[in-house]
Amino acid sequence: MGISRYNASGYLDMTAHLAIQNMEREEKVLHIEYPTGYMNIHMEAIFPCTVKRADKLFRMVRRYSTPQDKARLLDALQHLEKKYTDKERFYSIQVQTATEEIDRRCNLIQQNDAKRRLAGIQRNIRQFEAIVGSKEG
């Protein structure tokens, strides 16, 4: 992802690679600054999360985040929803086409995990929209 480790001449150029990598990493972090401190939320690490944790986080987002950050968070949640939907479909096909019972069981476990995470992300999106509002609003 991002930029190659090698420059146009074929030589190793870690400076540009690391700079782009750090910028991409920073895009996945939501920075919330409030009167008594700040929080850096690593969006892919925290979601899906529990109702209680999401409620606290989304109330802070509503109060202290810019509209652009709110939109970024909703986009990240929707991206994760698509990711887990795709995973669930993939493992569903793998379960149906598996020839060995052990493979079928392993794929079924992965499919159920993707379903569980998808349900959590969808719950988080509904909470976000109820607490913060949609990105258009």
CSV table of C-alpha atoms in Angstrom, one decimal:
chain,number,residue,atom,x,y,z
A,1,MET,CA,0.0,0.0,0.0
A,2,GLY,CA,1.2,3.6,-0.5
A,3,ILE,CA,4.6,3.9,-2.0
A,4,SER,CA,7.3,1.5,-2.9
A,5,ARG,CA,10.4,1.2,-0.8
A,6,TYR,CA,12.5,1.6,-3.9
A,7,ASN,CA,13.0,4.8,-5.9
A,8,ALA,CA,12.8,5.1,-9.7
A,9,SER,CA,16.4,4.0,-10.1
A,10,GLY,CA,15.8,0.8,-8.1
A,11,TYR,CA,17.6,1.9,-5.0
A,12,LEU,CA,16.2,1.4,-1.5
A,13,ASP,CA,14.6,4.8,-0.4
A,14,MET,CA,13.0,4.3,3.1
A,15,THR,CA,12.6,8.1,3.7
A,16,ALA,CA,9.7,8.5,1.2
A,17,HIS,CA,8.2,5.1,2.1
A,18,LEU,CA,8.2,5.8,5.8
A,19,ALA,CA,6.8,9.3,5.3
A,20,ILE,CA,3.8,8.0,3.3
A,21,GLN,CA,3.3,5.1,5.7
A,22,ASN,CA,3.2,7.5,8.6
A,23,MET,CA,0.7,9.7,6.8
A,24,GLU,CA,-1.5,6.7,6.0
A,25,ARG,CA,-1.3,5.6,9.7
A,26,GLU,CA,-2.3,9.1,10.8
A,27,GLU,CA,-5.4,9.0,8.6
A,28,LYS,CA,-6.7,6.1,10.6
A,29,VAL,CA,-6.4,8.0,13.9
A,30,LEU,CA,-9.1,10.3,15.2
A,31,HIS,CA,-7.8,13.0,17.5
A,32,ILE,CA,-10.3,14.4,20.0
A,33,GLU,CA,-9.2,17.4,22.0
A,34,TYR,CA,-11.4,18.5,25.0
A,35,PRO,CA,-10.8,21.0,27.8
A,36,THR,CA,-9.0,18.7,30.2
A,37,GLY,CA,-7.0,16.6,27.7
A,38,TYR,CA,-7.1,14.7,24.4
A,39,MET,CA,-7.7,11.3,23.0
A,40,ASN,CA,-6.2,9.5,20.0
A,41,ILE,CA,-8.7,6.9,18.7
A,42,HIS,CA,-7.2,4.2,16.5
A,43,MET,CA,-10.4,3.5,14.6
A,44,GLU,CA,-9.7,0.1,13.2
A,45,ALA,CA,-8.5,-1.1,16.7
A,46,ILE,CA,-11.4,0.1,18.8
A,47,PHE,CA,-14.4,-0.9,16.5
A,48,PRO,CA,-16.6,-2.9,16.9
A,49,CYS,CA,-16.9,-1.9,20.5
A,50,THR,CA,-19.5,-2.4,23.3
A,51,VAL,CA,-22.6,-0.2,23.5
A,52,LYS,CA,-21.3,1.4,26.7
A,53,ARG,CA,-17.9,2.3,25.2
A,54,ALA,CA,-19.4,3.5,22.0
A,55,ASP,CA,-21.9,5.7,23.9
A,56,LYS,CA,-19.1,7.4,25.8
A,57,LEU,CA,-17.0,7.9,22.7
A,58,PHE,CA,-19.8,9.1,20.4
A,59,ARG,CA,-20.9,11.7,23.0
A,60,MET,CA,-17.3,13.1,23.1
A,61,VAL,CA,-17.2,13.0,19.3
A,62,ARG,CA,-20.5,14.9,19.1
A,63,ARG,CA,-19.3,17.6,21.6
A,64,TYR,CA,-15.6,18.1,20.6
A,65,SER,CA,-15.0,16.9,17.0
A,66,THR,CA,-15.2,18.9,13.8
A,67,PRO,CA,-17.7,17.9,11.2
A,68,GLN,CA,-14.8,16.6,9.0
A,69,ASP,CA,-13.7,14.3,11.9
A,70,LYS,CA,-17.3,13.1,12.4
A,71,ALA,CA,-17.5,12.3,8.7
A,72,ARG,CA,-14.1,10.5,8.8
A,73,LEU,CA,-15.3,8.3,11.7
A,74,LEU,CA,-18.6,7.4,10.0
A,75,ASP,CA,-16.6,6.6,6.8
A,76,ALA,CA,-14.3,4.4,8.8
A,77,LEU,CA,-17.3,2.6,10.4
A,78,GLN,CA,-18.8,2.0,7.0
A,79,HIS,CA,-15.5,0.8,5.6
A,80,LEU,CA,-15.3,-1.8,8.4
A,81,GLU,CA,-18.9,-2.8,7.7
A,82,LYS,CA,-18.0,-3.5,4.1
A,83,LYS,CA,-14.9,-5.4,5.2
A,84,TYR,CA,-16.8,-7.7,7.5
A,85,THR,CA,-19.6,-8.2,5.0
A,86,ASP,CA,-17.0,-9.3,2.4
A,87,LYS,CA,-15.3,-11.6,4.9
A,88,GLU,CA,-18.6,-13.2,5.9
A,89,ARG,CA,-19.5,-13.8,2.2
A,90,PHE,CA,-16.0,-15.2,1.5
A,91,TYR,CA,-16.1,-17.7,4.4
A,92,SER,CA,-19.7,-18.6,3.6
A,93,ILE,CA,-18.5,-19.8,0.1
A,94,GLN,CA,-15.6,-21.5,1.7
A,95,VAL,CA,-17.9,-23.4,4.1
A,96,GLN,CA,-20.0,-24.6,1.2
A,97,THR,CA,-17.1,-25.7,-1.0
A,98,ALA,CA,-14.9,-27.3,1.7
A,99,THR,CA,-14.2,-30.9,1.0
A,100,GLU,CA,-12.8,-31.9,4.4
A,101,GLU,CA,-14.7,-31.6,7.6
A,102,ILE,CA,-11.9,-29.8,9.4
A,103,ASP,CA,-11.7,-27.2,6.7
A,104,ARG,CA,-15.4,-26.7,6.9
A,105,ARG,CA,-15.3,-26.2,10.6
A,106,CYS,CA,-12.4,-23.7,10.5
A,107,ASN,CA,-14.2,-21.7,7.8
A,108,LEU,CA,-17.4,-21.8,9.8
A,109,ILE,CA,-15.6,-20.4,12.8
A,110,GLN,CA,-14.2,-17.6,10.6
A,111,GLN,CA,-17.7,-17.0,9.1
A,112,ASN,CA,-19.3,-16.7,12.6
A,113,ASP,CA,-16.6,-14.4,13.8
A,114,ALA,CA,-17.2,-12.1,10.8
A,115,LYS,CA,-20.9,-12.2,11.4
A,116,ARG,CA,-20.4,-11.2,15.0
A,117,ARG,CA,-18.1,-8.4,14.1
A,118,LEU,CA,-20.4,-7.2,11.4
A,119,ALA,CA,-23.3,-7.1,13.8
A,120,GLY,CA,-21.2,-5.1,16.2
A,121,ILE,CA,-20.2,-2.6,13.5
A,122,GLN,CA,-23.8,-2.2,12.4
A,123,ARG,CA,-24.8,-1.6,16.0
A,124,ASN,CA,-22.0,1.0,16.3
A,125,ILE,CA,-23.1,2.8,13.1
A,126,ARG,CA,-26.7,3.0,14.4
A,127,GLN,CA,-25.5,4.4,17.7
A,128,PHE,CA,-23.3,6.9,15.9
A,129,GLU,CA,-26.2,8.1,13.8
A,130,ALA,CA,-28.5,8.3,16.9
A,131,ILE,CA,-26.0,10.2,19.1
A,132,VAL,CA,-23.9,12.3,16.6
A,133,GLY,CA,-26.2,12.3,13.6
A,134,SER,CA,-25.3,11.4,10.0
A,135,LYS,CA,-22.5,13.2,8.2
A,136,GLU,CA,-24.9,15.2,6.2
A,137,GLY,CA,-26.7,16.5,9.3
